[in-house]
Amino acid sequence: MTGAGTAVGAHAPTARSARRPEIEGLRGLAAVLVVVYHVWVGRVSGGVDVFFLLSGFLVIGMLARTALRGDAIDVVRTWTRLFWRLVPTAGLVLLASTVAAAVLLPPSTWARNGRELLAALGFSENWRLALDAVDYYASNGSASVAQHFWSLSIQAQFSVVAPLLVLAVAWWARARGVDVRAALVAALSVTAVVSLVHSVVATAADQPFAYFDARARAWEFALGGLLALVVERVRLPRRARAVLGWAGVAGLVTCGAVLDVGAAFPGWLALWPVLSAAAVIVAGRAGAGERLLASRTAQYLGRISYPLYLWHWPVLVVALVLSGQATAGALDGLGIVALSLALAVATHHLLEEPARRVSLGGGRLRAPALVVLPLVPALVALGAWSAVAAAGAAPPVAAGDPDHPGATVLTAQAPPGDVTAPVRPAIAQVQDDWAEYRDGCVPVDGHPVLEECVPVRAEGEPVRRITVVGDSHMQQFLPALEPLARERGWEVRTLVRARCPFATTSETDPADASCVDRNAAILQYLAADPPDAVVVSASRDVRAGLTEQTPDGFVAAWQHLDALGLPVVAVRDNPRFDHRPSECLERYGRGAPACEVPRGELLAADPPYALRDDVPARVSFLDLSNELCTPTACPPEIGNVLVYLDDNHVSASYSRTMSTAVGQQLPALLGW
């Protein structure tokens, strides 16, 4: 999205949009849908896709008219104008969000908030989230205050590319005597088709990544640009336009209710809100454009839509964290919306309107420097906060630390250590305490969908070679395995991908065909280059209510490995919670009964794989439940070490303390 009051962009009133008040009302409607769905419905509305279409319509339309007049496109000046309408409001919201996160949010949220605030300042939040493979449909309470900047980041990236694209196409057309309008239509059509195809394919392969991928959203901007080039030539009877306009509004209002936008977009389903918005634009002032979108209320909401979008999310996140709620109630939601509206109104009148009157002339360097200036206070505040947090950072848990024995207090009869010792990792660091093993990662020859990493290399020829296969729950096991492997001279390789446990079916997402293809490729690769043993998951979905299961797809994959003659060690999954145990500890204190989930609610005495009669003989099982839970409960802290970094992943520090148990059990299971 772009700033309210801007001369170009999704929230920009222009001379053209002044003649078409339905555009102002359309962005107001889109902003209201975003806020309502986020606050009360807990879903994504599709309103952001409307902003992308409008940005393409307004920005490319403006650039195209310049090119069609034969005037030169001043790229630097265009960039300056576009970003000047984005940056002042963004800078203010990011400054306020940084202060709020540092002062009001618990330390357990600091790491993620710091990373994402920095990414938002660089207009790269969409790529930050894509690389983190964040599920945007997750609880708002665990989201960062800057997560919604992903859409503004894509808007900013589009603002960089659009002037270059129109300039290049116009130059090419004139050089070859081709009609500039026809060349732009062709270029935008190709862009839209290629991007939409990529969006469909990428969404099917990895939806969480595709959701934030600017390439999977480019078609929405391109379609807006195409609409700007052809809409004046569309001639429809007024009654037909009225029907089209109301149908478009109805499509926008119902999109988020009918479609699971956060879990299914973009892909071809994103055509719903985009084409609905396009229908409203084609309809013009007929129907909804005259009766609803041209109203004073809709027009004013359109003018404040940009600050409303930016303010509502941090207000919502902070409110939910402070209240300890996962979702806002009816009255709480009204308070959140009222505060967001008040902040949006104040920002529009006290910041955006004065900013419009600022002259950006006076030299080629002055204007870009002025554009960056509003981001400096937020950057300084973020730097100061990061410095203070780093100064208080605790050292990592060292092997054999007597005050932080972790799992060894449960099964290795280790002394409990000093019970007054601070918990490790520190609450502010726990989100980053992940088993990151990226050294020595290379694509697998002949299998482009695979990447193999070697986190543990033996000196010289390895005594044994183990391959760990599966998803993040197998990667978190590596710190527990590493000491044994180094001691015995083993080599450990990994074939790991998030949300893709080793099975013949896609267990996490039944529609994820890429996971099935990946696991089939793994079987082919292991057949061609067999290790001495394979380590996989034995179960999944260990939650309250005894939901743990060993899916048929797991067993079928083990049977394939058995047919290859490969020994398999299947590791029982760890408990998963409906909250973050570290945040519960932070809220209620160490040793609080409220944070200790009864073991009997999570783990049955007999694991599900023990009840199956089709498990191959070469499969043995490693159950670390006694290292993760006491005989009666599964607490957030054991031996002064935090067990979990989020709601279902074991922290690297705690995993490392399970190495003693793994060192005792794994060789016996394999007979080595």
XYZ file of C-alpha atoms in Angstrom:
672
model
C 0.000 0.000 0.000
C 1.022 3.586 -0.362
C 0.340 6.621 1.699
C -2.913 8.387 2.048
C -2.833 11.677 0.260
C -0.115 10.579 -2.116
C -0.097 11.605 -5.721
C 0.404 8.022 -6.756
C -0.234 4.656 -5.182
C -2.923 2.570 -3.583
C -4.036 5.304 -1.188
C -3.279 8.257 -3.419
C -5.864 10.755 -4.508
C -4.945 12.064 -7.911
C -6.648 14.295 -10.405
C -7.735 11.101 -12.065
C -9.049 9.512 -8.864
C -10.749 12.811 -7.972
C -12.832 12.311 -11.101
C -13.443 8.726 -9.942
C -14.466 8.874 -6.272
C -15.230 5.148 -6.287
C -11.479 4.500 -6.203
C -11.125 6.482 -2.973
C -14.085 4.608 -1.534
C -12.711 1.284 -2.733
C -9.488 1.671 -0.797
C -11.499 2.763 2.231
C -13.599 -0.406 1.946
C -10.473 -2.543 1.555
C -8.886 -1.004 4.665
C -12.041 -1.573 6.724
C -12.172 -5.210 5.613
C -8.538 -5.743 6.587
C -9.111 -4.268 10.047
C -12.420 -6.035 10.725
C -11.153 -9.434 9.641
C -7.931 -9.092 11.620
C -9.570 -7.831 14.810
C -12.787 -9.828 15.052
C -12.654 -12.689 12.577
C -9.029 -13.723 13.026
C -8.656 -14.254 9.283
C -7.212 -12.471 6.291
C -9.703 -10.558 4.121
C -8.078 -10.223 0.714
C -8.092 -6.437 1.101
C -4.347 -6.225 0.565
C -4.805 -7.689 -2.922
C -7.137 -4.771 -3.655
C -4.402 -2.342 -2.632
C -1.963 -4.043 -4.988
C -4.394 -3.764 -7.899
C -5.072 -0.098 -7.117
C -1.349 0.627 -6.898
C -0.829 -0.824 -10.341
C -3.831 1.087 -11.677
C -2.681 4.440 -10.303
C 1.112 4.224 -10.566
C 1.396 2.492 -13.920
C -1.498 4.587 -15.192
C 0.358 7.793 -14.269
C 3.619 6.575 -15.812
C 1.872 5.340 -18.938
C 0.162 8.685 -19.505
C 3.530 10.397 -19.229
C 5.026 7.995 -21.775
C 2.044 8.301 -24.134
C 2.416 12.093 -24.135
C 5.992 11.614 -25.258
C 7.374 13.161 -22.067
C 10.472 11.792 -20.377
C 10.039 9.719 -17.218
C 12.349 11.042 -14.522
C 12.981 7.816 -12.611
C 14.710 9.379 -9.599
C 12.041 12.048 -9.226
C 9.316 9.406 -9.518
C 10.975 7.239 -6.876
C 11.277 10.265 -4.618
C 7.609 11.168 -4.967
C 6.463 7.592 -4.423
C 8.584 6.982 -1.340
C 7.899 10.394 0.168
C 4.253 9.391 0.407
C 5.209 6.112 2.093
C 7.989 6.996 4.464
C 6.765 9.671 6.939
C 3.809 7.624 8.178
C 5.787 4.391 8.048
C 8.606 5.977 10.025
C 6.241 7.233 12.720
C 4.480 3.882 13.086
C 7.780 1.984 13.189
C 9.139 4.344 15.848
C 6.028 3.904 17.984
C 6.063 0.141 17.387
C 9.708 -0.109 18.435
C 9.058 1.758 21.675
C 5.909 -0.281 22.360
C 7.695 -3.585 21.739
C 10.589 -2.617 24.011
C 8.435 -1.269 26.841
C 5.167 -3.215 26.712
C 5.941 -6.606 25.203
C 7.645 -9.429 27.114
C 11.329 -10.213 26.437
C 10.368 -13.520 24.823
C 9.052 -11.516 21.853
C 12.007 -9.169 21.476
C 14.145 -11.196 19.094
C 11.430 -11.625 16.501
C 10.190 -8.064 16.831
C 13.710 -6.689 16.462
C 14.393 -8.697 13.314
C 11.138 -7.756 11.679
C 11.267 -4.088 12.624
C 14.673 -3.892 10.972
C 13.343 -5.658 7.879
C 10.376 -3.280 7.777
C 12.711 -0.280 7.918
C 14.458 -1.675 4.850
C 11.144 -2.481 3.088
C 12.095 -6.148 2.962
C 9.708 -7.578 5.553
C 8.017 -9.802 2.971
C 11.296 -11.597 2.250
C 12.087 -11.818 5.970
C 8.786 -13.606 6.539
C 9.140 -15.741 3.436
C 12.560 -16.985 4.503
C 11.265 -17.647 7.999
C 8.387 -19.592 6.410
C 5.982 -17.832 8.725
C 2.377 -18.946 8.782
C 0.491 -15.640 8.460
C -2.630 -17.407 9.671
C -1.022 -18.084 13.053
C -2.187 -16.472 16.267
C -1.876 -12.688 16.200
C -0.615 -12.860 19.759
C 2.637 -14.434 18.597
C 3.072 -12.122 15.597
C 5.473 -9.209 15.562
C 4.317 -5.597 15.607
C 5.805 -5.146 12.121
C 4.504 -8.287 10.422
C 1.912 -6.362 8.405
C 4.714 -4.376 6.747
C 5.129 -7.280 4.349
C 2.556 -5.712 2.031
C 4.132 -2.263 2.265
C 7.481 -3.857 1.425
C 6.035 -5.395 -1.741
C 4.493 -2.008 -2.554
C 7.902 -0.363 -2.162
C 9.565 -2.975 -4.363
C 6.905 -2.393 -7.006
C 7.532 1.354 -6.757
C 11.177 0.753 -7.637
C 10.463 -1.515 -10.593
C 7.422 0.171 -12.180
C 9.129 3.360 -13.485
C 11.999 1.295 -14.903
C 9.604 -1.071 -16.653
C 7.496 1.669 -18.262
C 10.607 3.645 -19.245
C 12.244 0.590 -20.837
C 9.129 -0.453 -22.752
C 8.462 3.091 -23.988
C 12.078 3.495 -25.124
C 11.984 0.136 -26.927
C 8.671 0.949 -28.633
C 9.829 4.334 -29.892
C 13.151 2.944 -31.088
C 11.309 0.375 -33.218
C 8.361 2.484 -34.289
C 5.884 0.433 -32.267
C 2.809 1.974 -30.663
C 3.721 2.705 -27.045
C 0.295 1.780 -25.672
C 0.331 -1.555 -27.490
C 3.845 -2.272 -26.251
C 2.845 -1.505 -22.659
C -0.243 -3.702 -22.929
C 1.889 -6.551 -24.269
C 4.583 -6.161 -21.608
C 2.073 -5.973 -18.763
C 0.138 -8.937 -20.153
C 3.267 -11.077 -20.258
C 4.213 -9.946 -16.750
C 0.748 -10.769 -15.446
C 0.635 -14.223 -17.039
C 4.153 -15.223 -15.982
C 3.618 -13.973 -12.439
C 0.211 -15.638 -12.103
C 1.597 -18.961 -13.310
C 4.474 -18.615 -10.847
C 1.969 -17.748 -8.115
C -0.107 -20.863 -8.767
C 2.915 -23.164 -8.918
C 4.681 -21.592 -5.925
C 1.520 -21.658 -3.807
C 1.050 -25.351 -4.498
C 4.701 -26.065 -3.694
C 5.228 -23.873 -0.611
C 2.271 -21.658 0.286
C 3.784 -19.888 3.325
C 6.757 -18.765 1.227
C 4.621 -17.859 -1.792
C 2.324 -15.719 0.364
C 5.120 -13.183 0.851
C 6.856 -13.664 -2.503
C 6.735 -10.404 -4.483
C 7.022 -12.380 -7.726
C 3.796 -14.212 -6.876
C 2.036 -10.854 -6.403
C 3.420 -8.948 -9.423
C 0.470 -9.991 -11.602
C -1.891 -8.011 -9.364
C 0.037 -4.787 -10.037
C 0.341 -5.660 -13.730
C -3.397 -6.281 -13.999
C -4.019 -2.893 -12.405
C -1.748 -1.307 -14.997
C -3.578 -3.077 -17.822
C -6.865 -1.844 -16.418
C -5.558 1.738 -16.431
C -4.667 1.407 -20.123
C -7.985 -0.030 -21.292
C -10.704 1.005 -18.825
C -11.609 4.213 -20.661
C -12.310 2.157 -23.783
C -14.748 -0.181 -22.027
C -18.330 0.766 -22.899
C -21.137 -0.880 -20.956
C -24.765 0.146 -20.371
C -25.293 1.873 -17.037
C -27.449 -0.954 -15.711
C -24.758 -3.513 -16.551
C -22.142 -1.345 -14.849
C -24.342 -1.024 -11.763
C -24.702 -4.808 -11.521
C -20.962 -5.193 -12.042
C -20.170 -2.669 -9.318
C -22.421 -4.224 -6.704
C -21.151 -7.707 -7.607
C -17.602 -6.473 -7.109
C -18.377 -5.049 -3.675
C -20.179 -8.250 -2.678
C -17.183 -10.277 -3.834
C -14.827 -8.185 -1.714
C -16.960 -8.366 1.419
C -17.438 -12.142 1.224
C -13.949 -13.150 0.057
C -12.363 -13.547 3.485
C -15.406 -15.342 4.865
C -15.606 -17.890 2.051
C -11.908 -18.429 1.313
C -9.135 -19.284 3.756
C -7.032 -16.430 2.410
C -4.129 -16.783 4.855
C -3.686 -20.493 4.144
C -4.511 -20.617 0.416
C -3.362 -17.339 -1.174
C -2.027 -16.109 -3.451
C -2.392 -18.657 -6.288
C -5.410 -18.579 -8.541
C -7.759 -17.933 -5.606
C -6.380 -14.396 -5.360
C -8.265 -13.695 -8.584
C -11.410 -13.396 -6.446
C -10.614 -10.101 -4.653
C -8.553 -8.752 -7.563
C -11.280 -9.274 -10.152
C -13.895 -8.014 -7.688
C -11.961 -4.768 -7.318
C -11.468 -4.601 -11.080
C -15.225 -4.938 -11.522
C -15.778 -1.933 -9.255
C -13.300 0.132 -11.274
C -14.900 -0.844 -14.599
C -18.345 -0.047 -13.185
C -17.200 3.450 -12.259
C -19.794 5.609 -10.497
C -22.694 3.324 -11.397
C -24.362 1.330 -8.620
C -22.059 0.843 -5.638
C -19.662 3.450 -6.958
C -22.323 6.136 -6.632
C -24.426 4.979 -3.689
C -21.774 3.482 -1.381
C -18.204 4.222 -2.376
C -18.784 7.891 -3.214
C -20.314 8.597 0.200
C -18.563 10.998 2.575
C -17.770 8.202 5.010
C -16.203 5.975 2.356
C -14.246 8.911 0.940
C -12.830 9.851 4.329
C -11.955 6.222 5.129
C -10.122 6.124 1.826
C -8.085 9.182 2.768
C -7.028 7.665 6.111
C -6.734 4.082 4.839
C -2.920 4.030 4.820
C -2.359 5.139 8.443
C -5.336 3.013 9.524
C -3.724 -0.061 8.000
C -0.344 0.684 9.564
C -1.678 1.486 13.043
C -4.261 -1.247 13.524
C -1.815 -4.148 13.547
C 0.625 -3.046 16.291
C -2.342 -1.861 18.364
C -3.936 -5.304 17.965
C -0.753 -7.244 18.723
C 0.115 -5.220 21.822
C -3.472 -5.383 23.108
C -3.611 -9.162 22.734
C -0.271 -9.709 24.430
C -1.104 -7.412 27.347
C -4.520 -9.022 27.825
C -3.191 -12.564 27.465
C -5.894 -13.341 24.896
C -5.510 -15.120 21.586
C -8.318 -13.113 19.964
C -10.139 -9.880 20.690
C -13.671 -9.940 22.046
C -16.454 -7.685 20.852
C -15.775 -4.857 23.311
C -11.991 -5.262 23.225
C -12.151 -5.144 19.460
C -14.125 -1.920 19.531
C -11.430 -0.359 21.697
C -8.690 -1.552 19.340
C -10.520 -0.192 16.290
C -11.330 3.102 18.020
C -7.711 3.656 19.035
C -6.507 2.706 15.548
C -8.958 5.144 13.961
C -7.914 7.939 16.336
C -4.256 7.385 15.542
C -5.007 7.230 11.808
C -6.987 10.488 11.887
C -4.275 12.283 13.868
C -1.541 10.965 11.594
C -3.402 12.008 8.468
C -4.056 15.575 9.584
C -0.897 16.261 11.602
C 1.677 14.430 9.483
C 0.472 13.397 6.039
C -1.254 16.633 5.076
C 1.729 18.809 6.116
C 4.110 16.365 4.387
C 2.247 16.879 1.110
C 3.211 20.545 1.207
C 6.931 19.861 1.648
C 8.965 20.788 -1.425
C 11.215 17.984 -2.657
C 13.205 20.252 -4.968
C 16.638 21.735 -4.438
C 19.023 19.272 -5.993
C 19.302 15.598 -6.907
C 20.692 14.574 -3.515
C 18.525 16.693 -1.230
C 15.257 14.995 -2.105
C 16.407 11.364 -1.586
C 18.070 12.388 1.693
C 14.851 14.038 2.804
C 12.892 10.893 1.964
C 15.127 8.730 4.177
C 15.064 11.167 7.104
C 11.711 10.069 8.661
C 13.090 6.550 9.112
C 16.105 7.685 11.142
C 14.373 8.044 14.554
C 12.978 4.519 14.319
C 16.378 3.185 13.255
C 18.092 4.933 16.175
C 15.497 3.628 18.637
C 15.837 0.109 17.287
C 19.623 0.301 17.505
C 19.502 1.511 21.104
C 17.057 -1.222 22.074
C 19.194 -3.880 20.381
C 22.306 -2.619 22.159
C 20.599 -2.773 25.551
C 19.264 -6.270 24.844
C 22.689 -7.471 23.643
C 24.355 -6.112 26.771
C 22.051 -8.249 28.885
C 22.392 -11.369 26.745
C 23.337 -14.543 28.587
C 26.073 -16.910 27.407
C 24.913 -20.164 25.775
C 24.577 -23.288 27.862
C 27.915 -25.087 27.892
C 28.202 -28.860 27.987
C 28.525 -30.026 31.566
C 27.386 -26.711 33.071
C 26.604 -27.774 36.655
C 24.027 -25.021 37.118
C 22.191 -25.828 33.877
C 22.055 -29.621 33.617
C 18.795 -29.682 31.651
C 17.565 -33.171 30.781
C 20.338 -34.907 32.706
C 18.566 -34.196 35.996
C 15.751 -36.502 34.893
C 17.547 -39.568 33.579
C 21.262 -39.299 34.338
C 20.958 -38.608 38.058
C 22.798 -35.311 37.627
C 22.590 -32.835 40.510
C 19.833 -30.270 39.955
C 22.294 -27.386 40.090
C 21.745 -24.078 41.780
C 17.978 -23.615 41.777
C 18.494 -19.856 41.977
C 20.597 -19.814 38.795
C 18.984 -17.865 35.939
C 17.176 -19.887 33.337
C 18.985 -20.480 30.025
C 18.632 -19.484 27.313
C 17.439 -16.107 28.543
C 13.785 -15.395 27.812
C 14.766 -12.647 25.371
C 16.977 -15.090 23.442
C 14.919 -18.252 23.412
C 13.213 -17.594 20.062
C 16.626 -17.583 18.403
C 17.839 -20.749 20.163
C 17.307 -22.930 17.115
C 19.370 -25.868 15.903
C 20.783 -24.095 12.856
C 22.985 -26.355 10.766
C 23.604 -24.815 7.359
C 27.282 -25.581 6.830
C 28.170 -27.839 3.953
C 24.733 -27.722 2.328
C 24.720 -28.566 -1.379
C 22.096 -29.561 -3.959
C 21.868 -33.288 -4.604
C 22.986 -34.275 -8.100
C 20.121 -35.641 -10.139
C 17.540 -34.541 -7.564
C 16.938 -30.783 -7.843
C 14.299 -30.827 -5.087
C 16.846 -32.041 -2.531
C 19.524 -30.231 -0.556
C 21.860 -32.254 1.654
C 23.743 -30.791 4.604
C 26.611 -32.336 6.576
C 26.464 -30.860 10.102
C 28.947 -33.404 11.501
C 31.989 -34.487 9.497
C 34.399 -37.140 10.641
C 38.128 -36.638 10.522
C 39.154 -38.915 7.696
C 36.939 -41.828 6.689
C 33.801 -41.924 8.851
C 33.232 -44.983 10.998
C 29.504 -44.767 10.316
C 27.307 -42.564 8.193
C 23.862 -41.532 9.429
C 21.273 -39.595 7.419
C 18.615 -37.621 9.294
C 15.477 -37.213 7.184
C 12.297 -35.247 7.802
C 11.106 -31.843 8.938
C 12.091 -29.298 11.579
C 11.345 -31.795 14.348
C 14.206 -33.888 13.073
C 16.510 -30.896 12.715
C 15.929 -29.984 16.366
C 17.277 -33.446 17.258
C 20.739 -32.692 15.849
C 22.257 -31.004 18.950
C 21.404 -34.162 20.909
C 23.032 -36.362 18.282
C 26.124 -34.284 17.532
C 28.270 -35.123 20.643
C 27.800 -38.877 20.139
C 28.602 -38.623 16.437
C 31.797 -36.676 17.055
C 32.881 -39.026 19.814
C 32.334 -42.134 17.650
C 33.708 -40.696 14.403
C 30.356 -40.782 12.625
C 29.313 -38.544 9.757
C 25.826 -37.021 10.008
C 23.993 -35.849 6.918
C 20.569 -34.241 6.756
C 17.769 -34.128 4.208
C 15.408 -31.778 6.029
C 12.656 -29.436 4.914
C 10.135 -27.588 7.034
C 6.628 -29.063 7.166
C 7.647 -32.197 5.299
C 8.114 -35.245 7.565
C 9.362 -38.401 5.881
C 6.297 -40.263 4.592
C 4.723 -41.487 1.393
C 1.970 -38.908 1.841
C 2.048 -35.235 2.801
C 1.119 -35.334 6.469
C 1.337 -31.640 7.349
C -0.531 -30.387 4.281
C -2.420 -33.038 2.307
C -2.372 -30.779 -0.757
C 1.411 -30.378 -0.736
C 2.423 -32.585 -3.640
C 5.969 -31.200 -3.507
C 6.514 -32.933 -0.140
C 5.479 -36.279 -1.609
C 7.791 -35.728 -4.595
C 10.621 -34.748 -2.286
C 10.299 -37.880 -0.177
C 10.161 -40.052 -3.294
C 13.403 -38.415 -4.434
C 14.935 -39.099 -1.008
C 14.154 -42.799 -1.376
C 15.827 -42.855 -4.782
C 18.868 -41.034 -3.446
C 19.238 -43.303 -0.416
C 18.939 -46.362 -2.667
C 21.777 -45.060 -4.833
C 23.988 -43.953 -1.928
C 22.864 -45.855 1.178
C 24.010 -44.675 4.623
C 24.549 -47.006 7.549
C 21.303 -45.854 9.190
C 18.436 -43.457 8.671
C 16.859 -41.393 11.468
C 13.236 -40.274 10.978
C 10.157 -39.254 12.951
C 8.148 -41.997 14.648
C 5.011 -39.989 15.420
C 3.452 -36.562 15.194
C 0.788 -34.293 16.661
C 1.495 -34.936 20.352
C -1.095 -32.623 21.898
C -3.457 -32.475 24.825
C -6.185 -35.053 24.359
C -3.770 -37.858 23.419
C -3.809 -37.005 19.714
C -0.402 -38.525 18.937
C -0.406 -40.685 15.831
C 1.876 -42.722 13.619
C 0.383 -42.149 10.164
C 0.172 -44.867 7.544
C 2.439 -42.754 5.349
C 5.209 -42.974 7.963
C 5.040 -46.761 8.096
C 4.886 -47.073 4.310
C 8.065 -44.981 4.042
C 9.777 -47.202 6.649
C 8.779 -50.235 4.602
C 10.511 -48.743 1.560
C 13.673 -48.203 3.621
C 13.419 -51.735 4.960
C 13.235 -53.040 1.396
C 16.524 -51.241 0.749
C 18.060 -53.028 3.719
C 18.548 -49.825 5.692
C 18.323 -49.765 9.507
C 15.914 -47.092 10.713
C 15.711 -45.282 14.037
C 12.378 -43.521 14.454
C 12.262 -40.785 17.109
C 9.057 -40.221 19.040
C 7.810 -36.663 18.636
C 7.865 -34.130 21.447
C 4.732 -32.526 22.908
C 3.108 -29.587 21.168
C 1.172 -26.926 23.049
C -1.552 -24.372 22.410
C 0.736 -21.726 23.921
C 4.436 -20.960 24.180
C 5.709 -22.559 27.388
C 8.463 -19.944 27.750
C 5.876 -17.150 27.661
C 3.807 -18.942 30.289
C 6.894 -19.136 32.511
C 7.557 -15.492 31.845
C 3.987 -14.572 32.773
C 3.458 -16.741 35.855
C 6.997 -17.360 37.085
C 9.288 -20.359 37.335
C 7.700 -23.485 38.745
C 4.166 -22.178 38.307
C 1.678 -25.095 38.216
C -0.300 -23.278 35.517
C 2.579 -23.852 33.100
C 3.027 -27.577 33.741
C 0.801 -29.615 31.435
C 0.032 -33.056 32.918
C 2.024 -35.717 31.115
C -0.983 -38.022 30.921
C -2.856 -35.470 28.820
C -0.116 -35.455 26.180
C 1.600 -38.836 26.130
C -0.069 -42.220 26.312
C 1.785 -45.002 28.090
C 1.913 -46.929 24.812
C 3.040 -44.837 21.833
C 0.970 -45.255 18.660
C 3.702 -47.076 16.749
C 3.769 -49.764 19.436
C 0.160 -50.580 18.611
C 0.823 -51.231 14.925
C 1.555 -54.675 13.528
C 3.009 -53.527 10.206
C 6.262 -51.967 11.437
C 9.280 -53.484 9.612
C 11.790 -55.463 11.645
C 14.679 -53.096 10.858
C 12.886 -50.159 12.536
C 13.739 -49.390 16.159
C 12.366 -46.552 18.248
C 14.004 -43.823 20.302
C 11.610 -42.390 22.898
C 12.937 -39.274 24.639
C 9.718 -38.532 26.502
C 11.452 -39.137 29.840
C 13.969 -36.435 28.906
C 11.200 -33.976 27.986
C 8.767 -34.593 30.817
C 8.849 -35.573 34.466
C 6.817 -38.637 35.458
C 3.817 -36.378 36.050
C 4.148 -33.224 33.917
C 5.754 -31.610 30.897
C 7.114 -28.295 32.255
C 8.581 -25.338 30.352
C 11.865 -25.559 32.277
C 13.934 -28.546 33.341
C 17.311 -28.315 35.047
C 17.344 -24.506 34.690
C 17.064 -24.797 30.881
C 14.049 -23.754 28.806
C 12.728 -26.808 26.984
C 10.952 -25.068 24.086
C 11.740 -22.084 21.896
C 8.124 -21.760 20.687
C 4.986 -23.868 21.041
C 6.392 -27.072 19.546
C 10.150 -26.909 18.872
C 12.762 -27.947 21.423
C 15.394 -25.288 22.061
C 18.909 -26.080 20.870
C 20.192 -25.597 24.416
C 17.838 -28.196 25.828
C 18.331 -30.594 22.928
C 22.054 -30.475 23.678
C 21.421 -31.599 27.254
C 19.657 -34.721 25.909
C 22.905 -35.890 24.304
C 23.726 -38.098 27.287
C 20.495 -40.066 26.841
C 20.988 -40.280 23.073
C 24.571 -41.450 23.594
C 23.333 -44.265 25.798
C 20.331 -45.387 23.751
C 21.131 -44.904 20.064
C 24.198 -47.211 19.789
C 22.265 -49.943 21.627
C 19.316 -49.609 19.230
C 21.595 -49.926 16.208
C 23.838 -52.576 17.742
C 26.941 -50.455 17.143
